[in-house]
Amino acid sequence: MDLAGEVAKGLGCELGQAAVKRFPDGELFVKIESPVEGEEVVVVQSTARPQDENLMELFLMMDALSDLKASVTAVIPYYGYGRQDRAFERGEAISSRTIAKHIQVSAGKVLTVNPHKEHILSYFDVPTFAVDAAPLIGEYFKEKGLKHPVVVAPDAGSKGLAQKVADALGCRCENCEKKRLGPGKVVTSVEKIKLDRNDVIIVDDIIDSGGTIVEAAKALKPMGAGSIRVACVHPVLTGNASERILEIADELVATNTIKTEYSRISVAGLIVEALTNK
Ligand code: R5P
């Protein structure tokens, strides 16, 4: 079942219907088909690849819902364009803020899962919340009954997430040191990490080209890893990222903020809980 269906089931509400078509020139057409006048409507839309298409569909859908006097909560499980969270150089568009401005035109409330940087929530003027999938990743590996797991963050930025996974799993957490040379090009050092046939679980928020994970796995393997497993919240998985990872790792698992064959951990329960409590 898709994430929107799981969320509807969890909320005990109807899964609304909409027609989405393309005109011959490529423009999108959206029509809300369910009776939503005056209702509270939750729109679940990740803005992953194809990002621009998914965003346009989201904007059209929320605008049509507003015209029907529905009150809209936007659930954006994967917040695409989120990694440009500031202007790194003068003149750059802050895409995470641009998207926020457009979403809040029609959404009265926004919910997302593990945004790449928490401060992007402040780009919204409407109530905006994030839920954390780290404990779910920990629970997933707990059920695997690994004997000596060690959670490893592939860089300093994912240390907090990895620590929460380790806490849920009740094990040690370590982190690699990563230097980015360019898009998809990184060097990783792991000298300080001591392993003795441990089951290593490398955890990142996003896996995109897979470069960060592959470099971390390559560096950790000769250090005494018994097995290498890889987990992330958002499996962006561009190009042959998953194949490259599975050449060196024993497992790749992710949440279903983006639907892939590796999305075996559902965030539906987290979303339902947050929507019910906020
Ligand atoms: C970076 O700060 C993120 O946490 C991920 O490590 C990064 O987005 C992964 O990108 P890639 O898979 O292309 O190395």
Coordinates of N, CA, C and O in Angstrom, one line a residue, residues 50-191:
P50 N 10.4 12.7 -9.9 CA 10.7 14.0 -10.7 C 10.2 15.2 -9.8 O 9.0 15.4 -9.7
Q51 N 11.2 15.9 -9.2 CA 10.9 16.9 -8.2 C 9.9 18.0 -8.8 O 8.9 18.3 -8.1
D52 N 10.2 18.5 -9.9 CA 9.5 19.7 -10.4 C 8.0 19.2 -10.7 O 7.1 20.0 -10.4
E53 N 7.9 18.0 -11.2 CA 6.6 17.5 -11.6 C 5.8 17.3 -10.3 O 4.6 17.6 -10.2
N54 N 6.4 16.7 -9.3 CA 5.7 16.4 -8.0 C 5.4 17.7 -7.3 O 4.3 17.8 -6.7
L55 N 6.2 18.7 -7.4 CA 5.9 20.0 -6.8 C 4.7 20.7 -7.4 O 3.8 21.2 -6.8
M56 N 4.7 20.7 -8.8 CA 3.6 21.3 -9.5 C 2.3 20.6 -9.2 O 1.3 21.3 -9.0
E57 N 2.4 19.3 -9.1 CA 1.2 18.5 -8.8 C 0.7 18.9 -7.4 O -0.5 19.1 -7.2
L58 N 1.6 19.0 -6.5 CA 1.3 19.4 -5.1 C 0.6 20.8 -5.1 O -0.4 21.0 -4.4
F59 N 1.2 21.7 -5.8 CA 0.7 23.1 -5.8 C -0.7 23.2 -6.4 O -1.6 23.8 -5.8
L60 N -0.9 22.5 -7.5 CA -2.2 22.5 -8.1 C -3.3 21.8 -7.3 O -4.4 22.3 -7.1
M61 N -2.8 20.7 -6.6 CA -3.8 20.0 -5.8 C -4.2 20.8 -4.6 O -5.4 20.9 -4.3
M62 N -3.3 21.4 -3.9 CA -3.6 22.2 -2.7 C -4.4 23.4 -3.1 O -5.3 23.8 -2.3
D63 N -4.1 24.0 -4.3 CA -4.9 25.2 -4.7 C -6.3 24.8 -5.0 O -7.3 25.5 -4.6
A64 N -6.5 23.7 -5.6 CA -7.9 23.2 -5.9 C -8.6 22.9 -4.6 O -9.8 23.2 -4.5
L65 N -7.9 22.3 -3.7 CA -8.5 22.0 -2.4 C -8.9 23.3 -1.7 O -10.0 23.3 -1.0
S66 N -8.1 24.3 -1.7 CA -8.4 25.6 -1.1 C -9.7 26.2 -1.7 O -10.5 26.7 -1.0
D67 N -9.8 26.1 -3.1 CA -11.0 26.6 -3.8 C -12.2 25.9 -3.3 O -13.3 26.4 -3.3
L68 N -12.0 24.6 -2.9 CA -13.2 23.8 -2.4 C -13.4 24.0 -0.9 O -14.1 23.3 -0.2
K69 N -12.7 25.0 -0.3 CA -12.8 25.4 1.1 C -12.4 24.3 2.1 O -12.9 24.2 3.2
A70 N -11.5 23.4 1.6 CA -11.0 22.4 2.5 C -9.8 23.0 3.3 O -9.2 24.0 2.8
S71 N -9.6 22.6 4.5 CA -8.4 23.1 5.2 C -7.3 22.0 5.0 O -7.5 20.8 5.3
V72 N -6.2 22.5 4.5 CA -5.1 21.6 4.0 C -3.9 21.5 4.9 O -3.4 22.5 5.4
T73 N -3.6 20.2 5.2 CA -2.3 19.9 5.9 C -1.4 19.3 4.8 O -1.8 18.2 4.2
A74 N -0.3 19.8 4.6 CA 0.7 19.2 3.6 C 1.6 18.3 4.4 O 2.4 18.8 5.3
V75 N 1.6 17.0 4.0 CA 2.6 16.1 4.6 C 3.6 15.9 3.4 O 3.3 15.3 2.4
I76 N 4.9 16.3 3.7 CA 5.9 16.2 2.7 C 7.0 15.2 3.3 O 7.9 15.7 3.9
P77 N 6.7 13.9 3.1 CA 7.6 13.0 3.8 C 9.1 13.2 3.4 O 10.0 13.2 4.3
Y78 N 9.4 13.3 2.1 CA 10.8 13.7 1.7 C 10.7 15.1 1.1 O 10.0 15.4 0.1
Y79 N 11.4 16.1 1.7 CA 11.3 17.5 1.4 C 12.4 17.7 0.3 O 13.6 18.0 0.7
G80 N 12.1 17.5 -1.0 CA 13.0 17.7 -2.0 C 13.4 19.2 -2.1 O 12.6 20.1 -1.6
Y81 N 14.5 19.5 -2.6 CA 15.1 20.9 -2.7 C 15.5 21.4 -1.3 O 15.8 22.5 -1.1
G82 N 15.5 20.4 -0.3 CA 15.8 20.8 1.0 C 17.3 21.1 1.3 O 17.6 21.7 2.3
R83 N 18.2 20.5 0.5 CA 19.6 20.5 0.8 C 20.2 21.9 0.5 O 21.2 22.2 1.1
Q84 N 19.5 22.7 -0.3 CA 20.0 24.1 -0.5 C 19.3 24.9 0.5 O 18.2 25.5 0.3
D85 N 19.8 24.8 1.8 CA 19.1 25.4 2.9 C 19.6 26.8 3.2 O 19.1 27.5 4.1
R86 N 20.6 27.3 2.5 CA 21.1 28.6 2.6 C 21.8 29.0 1.3 O 22.1 28.1 0.5
A87 N 22.2 30.3 1.2 CA 23.0 30.7 0.0 C 24.4 30.4 0.4 O 25.0 31.1 1.2
F88 N 25.0 29.4 -0.2 CA 26.4 29.1 0.1 C 27.3 30.1 -0.6 O 28.4 30.4 -0.1
E89 N 26.9 30.7 -1.7 CA 27.6 31.8 -2.4 C 26.6 32.8 -2.8 O 25.4 32.5 -3.0
R90 N 27.0 34.1 -2.8 CA 26.1 35.2 -3.1 C 25.4 34.9 -4.4 O 26.0 34.5 -5.4
G91 N 24.1 35.2 -4.4 CA 23.3 35.1 -5.6 C 22.6 33.8 -5.8 O 21.8 33.6 -6.7
E92 N 22.9 32.8 -4.9 CA 22.2 31.5 -5.0 C 20.8 31.5 -4.4 O 20.6 32.1 -3.4
A93 N 19.9 30.9 -5.1 CA 18.5 30.8 -4.6 C 18.5 29.8 -3.4 O 19.1 28.7 -3.5
I94 N 17.8 30.1 -2.4 CA 17.7 29.2 -1.2 C 16.4 28.3 -1.5 O 15.3 28.7 -1.1
S95 N 16.6 27.2 -2.3 CA 15.5 26.5 -2.8 C 14.6 26.0 -1.7 O 13.3 25.9 -1.9
S96 N 15.1 25.6 -0.6 CA 14.2 25.0 0.5 C 13.3 26.1 1.0 O 12.1 25.8 1.3
R97 N 13.7 27.4 1.0 CA 12.9 28.5 1.4 C 11.8 28.8 0.3 O 10.7 29.1 0.6
T98 N 12.3 28.8 -1.0 CA 11.4 29.0 -2.1 C 10.2 28.1 -2.1 O 9.0 28.5 -2.2
I99 N 10.5 26.8 -1.8 CA 9.5 25.7 -1.8 C 8.5 26.0 -0.6 O 7.3 25.9 -0.8
A100 N 9.1 26.4 0.5 CA 8.3 26.7 1.7 C 7.3 27.8 1.4 O 6.1 27.7 1.7
K101 N 7.8 28.9 0.8 CA 6.9 30.0 0.4 C 5.7 29.5 -0.4 O 4.6 30.0 -0.2
H102 N 5.9 28.6 -1.3 CA 4.9 28.2 -2.2 C 3.9 27.2 -1.5 O 2.7 27.2 -1.8
I103 N 4.5 26.3 -0.7 CA 3.6 25.4 0.0 C 2.6 26.1 0.9 O 1.4 25.7 0.9
Q104 N 3.1 27.1 1.6 CA 2.2 27.7 2.6 C 1.2 28.6 2.0 O 0.3 29.1 2.7
V105 N 1.2 28.8 0.7 CA 0.1 29.6 0.1 C -1.2 28.9 0.3 O -2.2 29.5 0.6
S106 N -1.2 27.5 0.3 CA -2.5 26.8 0.4 C -2.5 25.9 1.7 O -3.6 25.4 2.0
A107 N -1.4 25.6 2.3 CA -1.4 24.7 3.4 C -1.4 25.5 4.7 O -0.6 26.4 4.9
G108 N -2.3 25.1 5.6 CA -2.4 25.7 6.9 C -1.4 25.1 7.9 O -1.2 25.7 9.0
K109 N -0.9 23.9 7.6 CA -0.1 23.2 8.5 C 0.8 22.3 7.6 O 0.4 21.8 6.6
V110 N 2.1 22.1 8.1 CA 3.0 21.3 7.3 C 3.7 20.3 8.2 O 4.0 20.6 9.3
L111 N 3.9 19.1 7.7 CA 4.6 18.0 8.4 C 5.6 17.4 7.5 O 5.3 17.1 6.3
T112 N 6.8 17.2 8.0 CA 7.8 16.5 7.2 C 8.5 15.5 8.0 O 8.3 15.4 9.2
V113 N 9.4 14.7 7.4 CA 10.2 13.6 8.1 C 11.7 14.0 8.0 O 12.1 14.2 6.9
N114 N 12.4 14.0 9.1 CA 13.8 14.2 9.1 C 14.3 15.2 8.0 O 14.9 14.7 7.0
P115 N 13.9 16.5 8.1 CA 14.5 17.4 7.1 C 16.0 17.4 7.2 O 16.6 17.2 8.3
H116 N 16.7 17.6 6.1 CA 18.1 17.6 6.1 C 18.7 18.6 7.1 O 19.7 18.2 7.8
K117 N 18.2 19.8 7.2 CA 18.6 20.7 8.2 C 17.3 21.2 8.9 O 16.4 21.7 8.2
E118 N 17.2 21.1 10.2 CA 16.0 21.4 11.0 C 15.6 22.9 10.7 O 14.4 23.2 10.8
H119 N 16.6 23.8 10.5 CA 16.2 25.2 10.4 C 15.3 25.5 9.2 O 14.7 26.6 9.1
I120 N 15.2 24.6 8.2 CA 14.3 24.9 7.1 C 12.9 25.0 7.5 O 12.1 25.7 6.9
L121 N 12.6 24.5 8.7 CA 11.2 24.6 9.2 C 10.8 26.0 9.5 O 9.7 26.5 9.4
S122 N 11.9 26.8 9.8 CA 11.6 28.2 10.1 C 11.3 29.1 8.9 O 11.0 30.2 9.0
Y123 N 11.5 28.5 7.7 CA 11.1 29.2 6.5 C 9.6 29.3 6.3 O 9.1 29.9 5.4
F124 N 8.9 28.5 7.1 CA 7.4 28.5 7.0 C 6.8 29.5 8.1 O 7.3 29.6 9.2
D125 N 5.8 30.2 7.7 CA 5.1 31.0 8.6 C 3.9 30.3 9.2 O 3.3 30.8 10.2
V126 N 3.5 29.2 8.7 CA 2.4 28.4 9.2 C 3.0 27.3 10.1 O 4.2 27.0 10.0
P127 N 2.2 26.7 11.1 CA 2.8 25.7 11.9 C 3.4 24.5 11.1 O 2.7 24.0 10.3
T128 N 4.7 24.2 11.4 CA 5.4 23.2 10.6 C 6.1 22.3 11.6 O 6.8 22.8 12.5
F129 N 6.0 21.0 11.4 CA 6.6 20.1 12.3 C 7.4 19.0 11.5 O 7.2 18.8 10.4
A130 N 8.4 18.4 12.3 CA 9.1 17.3 11.7 C 9.0 16.1 12.6 O 9.0 16.3 13.8
V131 N 8.9 14.9 12.0 CA 9.0 13.7 12.8 C 10.3 13.0 12.5 O 10.9 13.2 11.5
D132 N 10.7 12.2 13.5 CA 12.0 11.5 13.4 C 11.9 10.0 13.2 O 11.3 9.3 14.1
A133 N 12.4 9.6 12.1 CA 12.3 8.1 11.8 C 13.4 7.3 12.4 O 13.4 6.1 12.2
A134 N 14.4 7.9 13.1 CA 15.6 7.2 13.6 C 15.2 6.0 14.5 O 15.7 4.9 14.3
P135 N 14.2 6.2 15.4 CA 13.9 5.0 16.3 C 13.3 3.8 15.5 O 13.5 2.7 15.8
L136 N 12.6 4.1 14.4 CA 12.1 3.1 13.5 C 13.2 2.2 12.9 O 13.1 1.0 12.7
I137 N 14.2 3.0 12.5 CA 15.4 2.3 11.9 C 16.0 1.4 13.0 O 16.4 0.2 12.7
G138 N 16.2 1.9 14.2 CA 16.7 1.1 15.3 C 15.9 -0.1 15.5 O 16.4 -1.2 15.7
E139 N 14.5 0.0 15.6 CA 13.6 -1.1 15.8 C 13.8 -2.1 14.7 O 13.7 -3.3 15.0
Y140 N 13.9 -1.7 13.5 CA 14.1 -2.6 12.4 C 15.3 -3.5 12.6 O 15.2 -4.8 12.4
F141 N 16.4 -3.0 13.0 CA 17.6 -3.8 13.2 C 17.5 -4.6 14.5 O 18.1 -5.7 14.6
K142 N 16.8 -4.1 15.5 CA 16.6 -4.9 16.7 C 15.9 -6.2 16.4 O 16.3 -7.3 16.9
E143 N 15.0 -6.2 15.5 CA 14.3 -7.4 15.1 C 15.2 -8.4 14.3 O 14.9 -9.6 14.2
K144 N 16.3 -7.9 13.8 CA 17.2 -8.8 13.1 C 18.1 -9.6 14.0 O 18.8 -10.5 13.6
G145 N 18.1 -9.2 15.3 CA 18.8 -10.0 16.3 C 20.3 -10.0 16.1 O 21.0 -11.0 16.3
L146 N 20.9 -8.9 15.6 CA 22.4 -8.8 15.4 C 23.1 -9.0 16.7 O 22.7 -8.4 17.7
K147 N 24.2 -9.7 16.7 CA 24.9 -10.0 17.9 C 25.7 -8.8 18.4 O 25.6 -8.5 19.6
H148 N 26.5 -8.2 17.6 CA 27.4 -7.1 18.1 C 27.3 -5.9 17.1 O 28.2 -5.6 16.4
P149 N 26.1 -5.3 17.1 CA 26.0 -4.2 16.2 C 26.7 -2.9 16.6 O 26.9 -2.7 17.8
V150 N 27.2 -2.2 15.7 CA 27.8 -0.8 15.9 C 27.2 0.1 14.8 O 27.2 -0.3 13.6
V151 N 26.6 1.2 15.2 CA 26.0 2.1 14.3 C 27.1 3.1 13.9 O 27.8 3.6 14.8
V152 N 27.2 3.4 12.6 CA 28.3 4.3 12.2 C 27.6 5.4 11.3 O 26.9 5.2 10.4
A153 N 28.0 6.7 11.7 CA 27.5 7.8 10.9 C 28.6 8.0 9.8 O 29.8 8.1 10.2
P154 N 28.3 8.2 8.6 CA 29.3 8.3 7.5 C 30.0 9.7 7.5 O 31.0 9.9 6.9
D155 N 29.4 10.7 8.3 CA 30.0 12.0 8.4 C 29.5 12.7 9.6 O 28.6 12.1 10.3
A156 N 30.0 13.8 9.9 CA 29.7 14.5 11.2 C 28.2 14.9 11.1 O 27.5 14.9 12.2
G157 N 27.7 15.3 10.0 CA 26.3 15.7 9.8 C 25.3 14.7 10.2 O 24.2 15.0 10.6
S158 N 25.6 13.4 10.1 CA 24.6 12.4 10.4 C 24.8 11.7 11.7 O 24.2 10.7 12.1
K159 N 25.7 12.3 12.5 CA 26.0 11.8 13.8 C 24.8 11.7 14.8 O 24.6 10.7 15.4
G160 N 24.0 12.8 14.8 CA 22.8 12.9 15.6 C 21.8 11.8 15.3 O 21.3 11.1 16.2
L161 N 21.6 11.6 14.0 CA 20.7 10.6 13.5 C 21.2 9.2 13.9 O 20.4 8.4 14.4
A162 N 22.5 9.0 13.6 CA 23.1 7.6 13.9 C 23.0 7.4 15.4 O 22.7 6.2 15.8
Q163 N 23.2 8.4 16.2 CA 23.2 8.2 17.7 C 21.8 7.8 18.1 O 21.6 6.9 19.0
K164 N 20.8 8.4 17.5 CA 19.4 8.0 17.9 C 19.1 6.6 17.5 O 18.3 5.8 18.2
V165 N 19.6 6.1 16.3 CA 19.4 4.7 15.9 C 20.1 3.8 16.9 O 19.6 2.8 17.3
A166 N 21.3 4.2 17.3 CA 22.1 3.4 18.2 C 21.4 3.3 19.6 O 21.3 2.3 20.2
D167 N 20.8 4.4 20.0 CA 20.1 4.4 21.3 C 18.9 3.5 21.2 O 18.6 2.7 22.2
A168 N 18.2 3.5 20.1 CA 17.0 2.6 20.0 C 17.5 1.1 19.9 O 16.7 0.2 20.4
L169 N 18.7 0.9 19.5 CA 19.2 -0.5 19.3 C 20.0 -0.9 20.6 O 20.3 -2.0 20.8
G170 N 20.3 0.1 21.4 CA 21.1 -0.1 22.6 C 22.5 -0.5 22.3 O 23.1 -1.5 22.9
C171 N 23.2 0.2 21.4 CA 24.6 -0.2 21.0 C 25.4 1.1 20.8 O 25.0 2.2 20.9
R172 N 26.7 0.8 20.5 CA 27.7 1.9 20.4 C 27.5 2.6 19.1 O 27.0 2.1 18.1
C173 N 27.9 3.9 19.1 CA 27.8 4.7 17.9 C 29.1 5.4 17.6 O 29.8 5.9 18.5
E174 N 29.5 5.3 16.3 CA 30.8 5.9 15.9 C 30.5 6.8 14.7 O 29.5 6.7 14.1
N175 N 31.5 7.7 14.4 CA 31.4 8.4 13.1 C 32.6 8.5 12.3 O 33.7 8.6 12.9
C176 N 32.5 8.5 11.0 CA 33.6 8.6 10.1 C 33.8 10.1 9.9 O 33.0 11.0 10.2
E177 N 35.0 10.4 9.3 CA 35.2 11.8 8.9 C 35.2 11.9 7.4 O 36.0 11.2 6.8
K178 N 34.4 12.8 6.9 CA 34.2 12.8 5.5 C 34.6 14.2 4.9 O 34.3 15.2 5.5
K179 N 35.3 14.2 3.8 CA 35.6 15.5 3.2 C 35.0 15.4 1.8 O 35.3 14.4 1.0
R180 N 34.2 16.4 1.4 CA 33.5 16.4 0.1 C 34.4 17.1 -0.9 O 34.8 18.2 -0.7
L181 N 34.8 16.4 -2.0 CA 35.6 17.0 -3.1 C 34.8 17.6 -4.2 O 35.2 18.4 -5.0
G182 N 33.5 17.2 -4.2 CA 32.6 17.7 -5.3 C 31.3 16.8 -5.2 O 31.3 15.8 -4.5
P183 N 30.3 17.1 -6.1 CA 29.1 16.2 -6.1 C 29.5 14.8 -6.3 O 30.1 14.5 -7.3
G184 N 29.1 13.9 -5.4 CA 29.3 12.5 -5.6 C 30.8 12.1 -5.3 O 31.1 10.9 -5.5
K185 N 31.7 13.0 -4.9 CA 33.1 12.7 -4.7 C 33.5 13.0 -3.3 O 33.5 14.2 -2.9
V186 N 33.8 12.0 -2.5 CA 34.1 12.3 -1.1 C 35.3 11.4 -0.7 O 35.6 10.3 -1.3
V187 N 36.1 11.8 0.3 CA 37.1 10.9 0.9 C 36.7 10.8 2.4 O 36.3 11.7 3.1
T188 N 36.9 9.5 2.9 CA 36.4 9.2 4.2 C 37.6 8.6 5.0 O 38.3 7.7 4.5
S189 N 37.7 9.0 6.3 CA 38.7 8.3 7.2 C 38.0 7.8 8.4 O 37.1 8.4 8.9
V190 N 38.5 6.6 8.9 CA 37.8 5.9 10.0 C 38.8 5.4 11.0 O 38.5 4.5 11.8
E191 N 40.0 6.0 11.0 CA 41.1 5.4 11.9 C 40.7 5.2 13.3 O 41.2 4.3 14.0

